[in-house]
Amino acid sequence: MEHRAVETWLTDMDGVLVHEEVPIPGAQEFVDALKASGLDFMVLTNNSIFTPRDLRARLLGSGIDVPEESIWTSALATAQFLLDQRPDGTAYVVGEAGLTTALHDVGYVMTDRDPDYVVLGETRTYSFEAITKAIRLIDGGARFIATNPDASGPSQQGKLPACGSVAALISTATGRQPYFIGKPNPLMMRSALNKLNAHSETTVMIGDRMDTDIISGLEAGIRTILVTTGSTKPHEIEHFPYRPTIVCDSVADLVALVGRGL
């Protein structure tokens, strides 16, 4: 079967373009090629701590120039989901500026008085008091939403507990499971496609993790490219019951493919 030309590129950020603050060789050249091609593209991240403006500044600090409007976070996808589900709703939020700003921007009111939703996001300083309040509000009938299921995240000092781990704590206390918005939920891809008015048949997703990036692309009907500069190592690919469309060493290998078919 002949694939249609790629008109839209989606790419993960951590493990594909950067490691923490360190740029991956070829990342800036790849982004430059995307910008020069005139094709639509979006950088996706499950990180809900930062706003797109913050992330643009962080990427610029690594020498990678991505426009603010080309960054799509699990916080933005969560805000879009809540706007579609229950416009003008209320939420008790455990998270940082990336999430609270996204929810404010779609007209949500932040409150701890009988909110429609408890929304759990990523933060570097989880408060036991805030988690306790979230548990009591969920017990009281609030619906439980979480931005992403990542159990841990990286830091300069080592592993950090992330949204999925804190969600498990709340679930254990309440007996209620959250609805996760970020990857591997294909909703994250779908919301990015909708933002770009793009079509899955002419889109490709680049990621470094088989169990999040590649499966969510696959389930959204998108061609997928696994780069081996991040989480999933080449020898691990065969352990999964699905495959990416293409496997390559790094994003540097993709510069020549921009504007061409796969």
PDB file of C-alpha atoms in Angstrom:
ATOM      1  CA  MET A   1       0.000   0.000   0.000  1.00  0.00           C
ATOM      2  CA  GLU A   2       1.390   3.380  -0.984  1.00  0.00           C
ATOM      3  CA  HIS A   3       1.400   5.922   1.822  1.00  0.00           C
ATOM      4  CA  ARG A   4       0.172   9.451   1.242  1.00  0.00           C
ATOM      5  CA  ALA A   5       2.795  12.211   1.544  1.00  0.00           C
ATOM      6  CA  VAL A   6       3.476  13.460   5.069  1.00  0.00           C
ATOM      7  CA  GLU A   7       1.804  16.841   5.577  1.00  0.00           C
ATOM      8  CA  THR A   8       1.997  17.007   9.383  1.00  0.00           C
ATOM      9  CA  TRP A   9       4.773  16.029  11.801  1.00  0.00           C
ATOM     10  CA  LEU A  10       4.165  15.358  15.483  1.00  0.00           C
ATOM     11  CA  THR A  11       7.168  14.771  17.714  1.00  0.00           C
ATOM     12  CA  ASP A  12       7.770  14.018  21.356  1.00  0.00           C
ATOM     13  CA  MET A  13      10.176  16.362  23.147  1.00  0.00           C
ATOM     14  CA  ASP A  14      12.149  14.564  25.888  1.00  0.00           C
ATOM     15  CA  GLY A  15      14.280  11.782  24.448  1.00  0.00           C
ATOM     16  CA  VAL A  16      13.727  12.988  20.867  1.00  0.00           C
ATOM     17  CA  LEU A  17      14.805  16.656  20.830  1.00  0.00           C
ATOM     18  CA  VAL A  18      16.419  17.007  24.281  1.00  0.00           C
ATOM     19  CA  HIS A  19      17.632  15.068  27.321  1.00  0.00           C
ATOM     20  CA  GLU A  20      16.625  17.330  30.213  1.00  0.00           C
ATOM     21  CA  GLU A  21      18.342  20.566  29.057  1.00  0.00           C
ATOM     22  CA  VAL A  22      20.854  18.949  26.680  1.00  0.00           C
ATOM     23  CA  PRO A  23      19.965  19.056  22.955  1.00  0.00           C
ATOM     24  CA  ILE A  24      20.114  15.805  20.998  1.00  0.00           C
ATOM     25  CA  PRO A  25      22.395  16.182  17.961  1.00  0.00           C
ATOM     26  CA  GLY A  26      20.347  16.984  14.856  1.00  0.00           C
ATOM     27  CA  ALA A  27      17.328  18.323  16.754  1.00  0.00           C
ATOM     28  CA  GLN A  28      17.750  21.959  15.727  1.00  0.00           C
ATOM     29  CA  GLU A  29      18.453  20.948  12.117  1.00  0.00           C
ATOM     30  CA  PHE A  30      15.264  18.865  12.132  1.00  0.00           C
ATOM     31  CA  VAL A  31      13.168  21.736  13.524  1.00  0.00           C
ATOM     32  CA  ASP A  32      14.747  24.122  10.987  1.00  0.00           C
ATOM     33  CA  ALA A  33      13.842  21.696   8.183  1.00  0.00           C
ATOM     34  CA  LEU A  34      10.234  21.554   9.424  1.00  0.00           C
ATOM     35  CA  LYS A  35       9.975  25.354   9.562  1.00  0.00           C
ATOM     36  CA  ALA A  36      11.562  25.744   6.114  1.00  0.00           C
ATOM     37  CA  SER A  37       9.205  23.145   4.593  1.00  0.00           C
ATOM     38  CA  GLY A  38       6.065  25.078   5.501  1.00  0.00           C
ATOM     39  CA  LEU A  39       4.507  21.850   6.789  1.00  0.00           C
ATOM     40  CA  ASP A  40       2.476  21.828   9.994  1.00  0.00           C
ATOM     41  CA  PHE A  41       4.237  20.403  13.027  1.00  0.00           C
ATOM     42  CA  MET A  42       3.694  20.109  16.764  1.00  0.00           C
ATOM     43  CA  VAL A  43       6.007  19.199  19.645  1.00  0.00           C
ATOM     44  CA  LEU A  44       4.092  17.085  22.177  1.00  0.00           C
ATOM     45  CA  THR A  45       4.910  16.541  25.823  1.00  0.00           C
ATOM     46  CA  ASN A  46       3.187  14.794  28.721  1.00  0.00           C
ATOM     47  CA  ASN A  47       4.797  17.362  31.032  1.00  0.00           C
ATOM     48  CA  SER A  48       2.033  19.602  32.429  1.00  0.00           C
ATOM     49  CA  ILE A  49       4.254  21.763  34.656  1.00  0.00           C
ATOM     50  CA  PHE A  50       5.130  24.377  32.057  1.00  0.00           C
ATOM     51  CA  THR A  51       3.160  26.594  29.683  1.00  0.00           C
ATOM     52  CA  PRO A  52       4.098  26.529  25.978  1.00  0.00           C
ATOM     53  CA  ARG A  53       5.825  29.892  26.519  1.00  0.00           C
ATOM     54  CA  ASP A  54       7.936  28.390  29.331  1.00  0.00           C
ATOM     55  CA  LEU A  55       8.796  25.356  27.214  1.00  0.00           C
ATOM     56  CA  ARG A  56       9.741  27.528  24.241  1.00  0.00           C
ATOM     57  CA  ALA A  57      12.174  29.416  26.505  1.00  0.00           C
ATOM     58  CA  ARG A  58      13.609  26.151  27.873  1.00  0.00           C
ATOM     59  CA  LEU A  59      14.113  24.764  24.354  1.00  0.00           C
ATOM     60  CA  LEU A  60      15.706  28.048  23.227  1.00  0.00           C
ATOM     61  CA  GLY A  61      18.141  27.678  26.120  1.00  0.00           C
ATOM     62  CA  SER A  62      19.111  24.337  24.551  1.00  0.00           C
ATOM     63  CA  GLY A  63      19.551  25.989  21.154  1.00  0.00           C
ATOM     64  CA  ILE A  64      16.277  24.672  19.694  1.00  0.00           C
ATOM     65  CA  ASP A  65      13.870  27.309  18.354  1.00  0.00           C
ATOM     66  CA  VAL A  66      10.279  26.013  18.421  1.00  0.00           C
ATOM     67  CA  PRO A  67       7.406  28.517  18.089  1.00  0.00           C
ATOM     68  CA  GLU A  68       5.108  28.727  21.128  1.00  0.00           C
ATOM     69  CA  GLU A  69       2.067  27.782  19.037  1.00  0.00           C
ATOM     70  CA  SER A  70       3.824  24.570  17.934  1.00  0.00           C
ATOM     71  CA  ILE A  71       3.990  23.131  21.469  1.00  0.00           C
ATOM     72  CA  TRP A  72       1.154  20.914  22.751  1.00  0.00           C
ATOM     73  CA  THR A  73       1.181  19.730  26.369  1.00  0.00           C
ATOM     74  CA  SER A  74      -0.943  17.279  28.330  1.00  0.00           C
ATOM     75  CA  ALA A  75      -2.197  20.351  30.256  1.00  0.00           C
ATOM     76  CA  LEU A  76      -3.536  21.920  27.038  1.00  0.00           C
ATOM     77  CA  ALA A  77      -5.069  18.602  25.978  1.00  0.00           C
ATOM     78  CA  THR A  78      -6.688  18.278  29.426  1.00  0.00           C
ATOM     79  CA  ALA A  79      -8.119  21.797  29.228  1.00  0.00           C
ATOM     80  CA  GLN A  80      -9.497  21.086  25.735  1.00  0.00           C
ATOM     81  CA  PHE A  81     -11.058  17.831  26.952  1.00  0.00           C
ATOM     82  CA  LEU A  82     -12.757  19.555  29.905  1.00  0.00           C
ATOM     83  CA  LEU A  83     -13.993  22.397  27.689  1.00  0.00           C
ATOM     84  CA  ASP A  84     -15.557  19.855  25.319  1.00  0.00           C
ATOM     85  CA  GLN A  85     -17.046  17.793  28.167  1.00  0.00           C
ATOM     86  CA  ARG A  86     -18.297  20.510  30.506  1.00  0.00           C
ATOM     87  CA  PRO A  87     -17.851  24.144  29.388  1.00  0.00           C
ATOM     88  CA  ASP A  88     -17.560  26.772  32.146  1.00  0.00           C
ATOM     89  CA  GLY A  89     -16.885  24.080  34.731  1.00  0.00           C
ATOM     90  CA  THR A  90     -15.013  24.154  38.026  1.00  0.00           C
ATOM     91  CA  ALA A  91     -11.942  22.257  39.132  1.00  0.00           C
ATOM     92  CA  TYR A  92      -9.698  21.702  42.119  1.00  0.00           C
ATOM     93  CA  VAL A  93      -6.212  21.557  40.625  1.00  0.00           C
ATOM     94  CA  VAL A  94      -3.086  19.905  42.000  1.00  0.00           C
ATOM     95  CA  GLY A  95      -0.425  21.163  39.625  1.00  0.00           C
ATOM     96  CA  GLU A  96       1.588  24.110  38.429  1.00  0.00           C
ATOM     97  CA  ALA A  97       1.273  27.066  36.051  1.00  0.00           C
ATOM     98  CA  GLY A  98       1.123  24.962  32.883  1.00  0.00           C
ATOM     99  CA  LEU A  99      -2.111  23.359  34.056  1.00  0.00           C
ATOM    100  CA  THR A 100      -3.762  26.250  35.898  1.00  0.00           C
ATOM    101  CA  THR A 101      -3.077  28.639  32.984  1.00  0.00           C
ATOM    102  CA  ALA A 102      -4.511  26.182  30.440  1.00  0.00           C
ATOM    103  CA  LEU A 103      -7.685  25.729  32.497  1.00  0.00           C
ATOM    104  CA  HIS A 104      -8.089  29.476  33.090  1.00  0.00           C
ATOM    105  CA  ASP A 105      -7.702  30.074  29.355  1.00  0.00           C
ATOM    106  CA  VAL A 106     -10.711  27.848  28.550  1.00  0.00           C
ATOM    107  CA  GLY A 107     -12.874  29.571  31.160  1.00  0.00           C
ATOM    108  CA  TYR A 108     -12.572  27.160  34.071  1.00  0.00           C
ATOM    109  CA  VAL A 109     -12.881  28.374  37.668  1.00  0.00           C
ATOM    110  CA  MET A 110     -10.442  26.981  40.241  1.00  0.00           C
ATOM    111  CA  THR A 111     -12.153  26.141  43.511  1.00  0.00           C
ATOM    112  CA  ASP A 112     -12.110  23.673  46.380  1.00  0.00           C
ATOM    113  CA  ARG A 113     -15.844  24.098  47.009  1.00  0.00           C
ATOM    114  CA  ASP A 114     -17.779  21.254  45.380  1.00  0.00           C
ATOM    115  CA  PRO A 115     -15.785  21.277  42.104  1.00  0.00           C
ATOM    116  CA  ASP A 116     -16.914  19.373  39.009  1.00  0.00           C
ATOM    117  CA  TYR A 117     -13.436  17.859  38.707  1.00  0.00           C
ATOM    118  CA  VAL A 118     -10.277  17.158  40.637  1.00  0.00           C
ATOM    119  CA  VAL A 119      -7.483  17.633  38.093  1.00  0.00           C
ATOM    120  CA  LEU A 120      -4.111  16.152  39.004  1.00  0.00           C
ATOM    121  CA  GLY A 121      -1.081  17.357  37.101  1.00  0.00           C
ATOM    122  CA  GLU A 122       2.661  17.231  37.355  1.00  0.00           C
ATOM    123  CA  THR A 123       4.490  19.194  40.059  1.00  0.00           C
ATOM    124  CA  ARG A 124       7.928  19.103  41.618  1.00  0.00           C
ATOM    125  CA  THR A 125       6.446  19.850  45.072  1.00  0.00           C
ATOM    126  CA  TYR A 126       3.440  17.612  45.773  1.00  0.00           C
ATOM    127  CA  SER A 127       1.718  18.802  48.958  1.00  0.00           C
ATOM    128  CA  PHE A 128       0.301  16.188  51.333  1.00  0.00           C
ATOM    129  CA  GLU A 129      -2.370  18.731  52.270  1.00  0.00           C
ATOM    130  CA  ALA A 130      -3.396  19.219  48.618  1.00  0.00           C
ATOM    131  CA  ILE A 131      -3.483  15.451  48.006  1.00  0.00           C
ATOM    132  CA  THR A 132      -5.635  14.979  51.111  1.00  0.00           C
ATOM    133  CA  LYS A 133      -8.051  17.668  49.887  1.00  0.00           C
ATOM    134  CA  ALA A 134      -8.196  15.980  46.455  1.00  0.00           C
ATOM    135  CA  ILE A 135      -9.060  12.648  48.110  1.00  0.00           C
ATOM    136  CA  ARG A 136     -11.882  14.228  50.145  1.00  0.00           C
ATOM    137  CA  LEU A 137     -13.312  16.057  47.119  1.00  0.00           C
ATOM    138  CA  ILE A 138     -13.295  12.865  45.030  1.00  0.00           C
ATOM    139  CA  ASP A 139     -15.001  11.056  47.923  1.00  0.00           C
ATOM    140  CA  GLY A 140     -17.540  13.893  47.819  1.00  0.00           C
ATOM    141  CA  GLY A 141     -18.350  13.286  44.152  1.00  0.00           C
ATOM    142  CA  ALA A 142     -15.802  15.227  42.086  1.00  0.00           C
ATOM    143  CA  ARG A 143     -14.728  13.478  38.888  1.00  0.00           C
ATOM    144  CA  PHE A 144     -11.054  12.474  38.821  1.00  0.00           C
ATOM    145  CA  ILE A 145      -8.898  13.580  35.860  1.00  0.00           C
ATOM    146  CA  ALA A 146      -5.102  13.277  35.576  1.00  0.00           C
ATOM    147  CA  THR A 147      -2.933  14.898  32.934  1.00  0.00           C
ATOM    148  CA  ASN A 148      -0.650  11.912  32.322  1.00  0.00           C
ATOM    149  CA  PRO A 149       0.087   8.413  33.617  1.00  0.00           C
ATOM    150  CA  ASP A 150       3.910   8.707  33.834  1.00  0.00           C
ATOM    151  CA  ALA A 151       4.927   7.015  37.094  1.00  0.00           C
ATOM    152  CA  SER A 152       8.270   8.791  37.340  1.00  0.00           C
ATOM    153  CA  GLY A 153      10.256  11.547  35.711  1.00  0.00           C
ATOM    154  CA  PRO A 154      13.926  12.442  35.398  1.00  0.00           C
ATOM    155  CA  SER A 155      15.839  15.114  37.298  1.00  0.00           C
ATOM    156  CA  GLN A 156      19.500  16.002  37.660  1.00  0.00           C
ATOM    157  CA  GLN A 157      19.528  14.124  40.993  1.00  0.00           C
ATOM    158  CA  GLY A 158      17.706  11.029  39.711  1.00  0.00           C
ATOM    159  CA  LYS A 159      14.156   9.727  39.521  1.00  0.00           C
ATOM    160  CA  LEU A 160      11.175  11.805  40.718  1.00  0.00           C
ATOM    161  CA  PRO A 161       7.673  10.521  41.478  1.00  0.00           C
ATOM    162  CA  ALA A 162       5.367  11.827  38.764  1.00  0.00           C
ATOM    163  CA  CYS A 163       1.645  12.199  38.121  1.00  0.00           C
ATOM    164  CA  GLY A 164       0.926   8.467  37.718  1.00  0.00           C
ATOM    165  CA  SER A 165       2.433   7.615  41.113  1.00  0.00           C
ATOM    166  CA  VAL A 166       0.429  10.303  42.923  1.00  0.00           C
ATOM    167  CA  ALA A 167      -2.705   9.271  41.023  1.00  0.00           C
ATOM    168  CA  ALA A 168      -2.161   5.718  42.327  1.00  0.00           C
ATOM    169  CA  LEU A 169      -1.961   7.064  45.877  1.00  0.00           C
ATOM    170  CA  ILE A 170      -5.266   8.937  45.436  1.00  0.00           C
ATOM    171  CA  SER A 171      -6.884   5.925  43.735  1.00  0.00           C
ATOM    172  CA  THR A 172      -5.851   3.649  46.593  1.00  0.00           C
ATOM    173  CA  ALA A 173      -7.406   6.046  49.110  1.00  0.00           C
ATOM    174  CA  THR A 174     -10.646   6.673  47.165  1.00  0.00           C
ATOM    175  CA  GLY A 175     -11.197   3.478  45.177  1.00  0.00           C
ATOM    176  CA  ARG A 176     -11.635   5.706  42.087  1.00  0.00           C
ATOM    177  CA  GLN A 177      -9.444   5.560  38.993  1.00  0.00           C
ATOM    178  CA  PRO A 178      -8.647   8.764  37.101  1.00  0.00           C
ATOM    179  CA  TYR A 179      -9.154   9.340  33.395  1.00  0.00           C
ATOM    180  CA  PHE A 180      -5.663  10.017  32.033  1.00  0.00           C
ATOM    181  CA  ILE A 181      -5.472  12.481  29.117  1.00  0.00           C
ATOM    182  CA  GLY A 182      -1.783  12.327  28.087  1.00  0.00           C
ATOM    183  CA  LYS A 183       0.035   9.631  26.133  1.00  0.00           C
ATOM    184  CA  PRO A 184      -0.554   6.720  25.695  1.00  0.00           C
ATOM    185  CA  ASN A 185      -4.163   7.948  25.415  1.00  0.00           C
ATOM    186  CA  PRO A 186      -4.590   8.611  21.661  1.00  0.00           C
ATOM    187  CA  LEU A 187      -6.781  11.566  22.680  1.00  0.00           C
ATOM    188  CA  MET A 188      -3.522  13.523  23.107  1.00  0.00           C
ATOM    189  CA  MET A 189      -2.705  12.945  19.421  1.00  0.00           C
ATOM    190  CA  ARG A 190      -6.263  13.585  18.290  1.00  0.00           C
ATOM    191  CA  SER A 191      -6.430  16.919  20.097  1.00  0.00           C
ATOM    192  CA  ALA A 192      -3.123  17.984  18.492  1.00  0.00           C
ATOM    193  CA  LEU A 193      -4.452  16.973  15.052  1.00  0.00           C
ATOM    194  CA  ASN A 194      -7.648  18.936  15.666  1.00  0.00           C
ATOM    195  CA  LYS A 195      -5.611  21.965  16.700  1.00  0.00           C
ATOM    196  CA  LEU A 196      -3.775  21.785  13.352  1.00  0.00           C
ATOM    197  CA  ASN A 197      -6.843  20.764  11.298  1.00  0.00           C
ATOM    198  CA  ALA A 198      -4.687  17.833  10.219  1.00  0.00           C
ATOM    199  CA  HIS A 199      -5.602  14.326   9.061  1.00  0.00           C
ATOM    200  CA  SER A 200      -4.229  11.126  10.599  1.00  0.00           C
ATOM    201  CA  GLU A 201      -3.508   9.561   7.179  1.00  0.00           C
ATOM    202  CA  THR A 202      -1.033  12.316   6.301  1.00  0.00           C
ATOM    203  CA  THR A 203       0.575  12.623   9.758  1.00  0.00           C
ATOM    204  CA  VAL A 204       3.588  10.945  11.338  1.00  0.00           C
ATOM    205  CA  MET A 205       4.514  10.748  15.040  1.00  0.00           C
ATOM    206  CA  ILE A 206       8.128  10.594  16.275  1.00  0.00           C
ATOM    207  CA  GLY A 207       8.775   9.223  19.739  1.00  0.00           C
ATOM    208  CA  ASP A 208      11.345   7.474  21.909  1.00  0.00           C
ATOM    209  CA  ARG A 209       8.979   5.200  23.869  1.00  0.00           C
ATOM    210  CA  MET A 210       7.126   2.219  22.464  1.00  0.00           C
ATOM    211  CA  ASP A 211       4.666   2.150  25.386  1.00  0.00           C
ATOM    212  CA  THR A 212       3.536   5.797  25.098  1.00  0.00           C
ATOM    213  CA  ASP A 213       4.497   7.612  21.882  1.00  0.00           C
ATOM    214  CA  ILE A 214       4.328   4.711  19.446  1.00  0.00           C
ATOM    215  CA  ILE A 215       1.187   3.046  20.787  1.00  0.00           C
ATOM    216  CA  SER A 216      -0.747   6.328  21.026  1.00  0.00           C
ATOM    217  CA  GLY A 217       0.250   7.203  17.463  1.00  0.00           C
ATOM    218  CA  LEU A 218      -0.746   3.739  16.313  1.00  0.00           C
ATOM    219  CA  GLU A 219      -4.137   3.967  18.056  1.00  0.00           C
ATOM    220  CA  ALA A 220      -4.748   7.404  16.534  1.00  0.00           C
ATOM    221  CA  GLY A 221      -4.169   5.918  13.061  1.00  0.00           C
ATOM    222  CA  ILE A 222      -0.862   7.737  12.546  1.00  0.00           C
ATOM    223  CA  ARG A 223       2.392   6.415  11.056  1.00  0.00           C
ATOM    224  CA  THR A 224       5.106   6.232  13.703  1.00  0.00           C
ATOM    225  CA  ILE A 225       8.879   6.635  13.903  1.00  0.00           C
ATOM    226  CA  LEU A 226      10.834   5.339  16.889  1.00  0.00           C
ATOM    227  CA  VAL A 227      14.157   7.035  17.607  1.00  0.00           C
ATOM    228  CA  THR A 228      16.520   5.156  19.916  1.00  0.00           C
ATOM    229  CA  THR A 229      17.930   8.215  21.726  1.00  0.00           C
ATOM    230  CA  GLY A 230      15.521   7.884  24.651  1.00  0.00           C
ATOM    231  CA  SER A 231      13.678   5.260  26.676  1.00  0.00           C
ATOM    232  CA  THR A 232      13.183   2.275  24.359  1.00  0.00           C
ATOM    233  CA  LYS A 233      16.423   0.609  23.295  1.00  0.00           C
ATOM    234  CA  PRO A 234      16.761  -1.252  19.964  1.00  0.00           C
ATOM    235  CA  HIS A 235      16.829  -4.730  21.562  1.00  0.00           C
ATOM    236  CA  GLU A 236      13.540  -3.988  23.407  1.00  0.00           C
ATOM    237  CA  ILE A 237      11.444  -3.303  20.299  1.00  0.00           C
ATOM    238  CA  GLU A 238      10.747  -6.989  19.628  1.00  0.00           C
ATOM    239  CA  HIS A 239       9.238  -7.393  23.102  1.00  0.00           C
ATOM    240  CA  PHE A 240       6.177  -5.388  22.030  1.00  0.00           C
ATOM    241  CA  PRO A 241       3.246  -6.869  20.062  1.00  0.00           C
ATOM    242  CA  TYR A 242       3.209  -3.863  17.696  1.00  0.00           C
ATOM    243  CA  ARG A 243       5.882  -2.122  15.643  1.00  0.00           C
ATOM    244  CA  PRO A 244       6.630   1.434  14.573  1.00  0.00           C
ATOM    245  CA  THR A 245       6.518   2.217  10.862  1.00  0.00           C
ATOM    246  CA  ILE A 246      10.235   3.122  10.933  1.00  0.00           C
ATOM    247  CA  VAL A 247      13.031   2.775  13.496  1.00  0.00           C
ATOM    248  CA  CYS A 248      16.028   5.126  13.273  1.00  0.00           C
ATOM    249  CA  ASP A 249      18.983   6.063  15.440  1.00  0.00           C
ATOM    250  CA  SER A 250      18.020   9.693  16.047  1.00  0.00           C
ATOM    251  CA  VAL A 251      16.085  12.682  14.783  1.00  0.00           C
ATOM    252  CA  ALA A 252      19.204  13.647  12.781  1.00  0.00           C
ATOM    253  CA  ASP A 253      18.296  10.799  10.396  1.00  0.00           C
ATOM    254  CA  LEU A 254      14.931  12.436   9.651  1.00  0.00           C
ATOM    255  CA  VAL A 255      16.132  15.829   8.393  1.00  0.00           C
ATOM    256  CA  ALA A 256      16.359  14.525   4.819  1.00  0.00           C
ATOM    257  CA  LEU A 257      12.855  13.004   5.020  1.00  0.00           C
ATOM    258  CA  VAL A 258      11.052  16.292   5.731  1.00  0.00           C
ATOM    259  CA  GLY A 259       9.006  17.216   2.660  1.00  0.00           C
ATOM    260  CA  ARG A 260       9.301  13.679   1.262  1.00  0.00           C
ATOM    261  CA  GLY A 261       7.307  10.496   1.765  1.00  0.00           C
ATOM    262  CA  LEU A 262       8.251   7.753   4.230  1.00  0.00           C
TER     263      LEU A 262
END
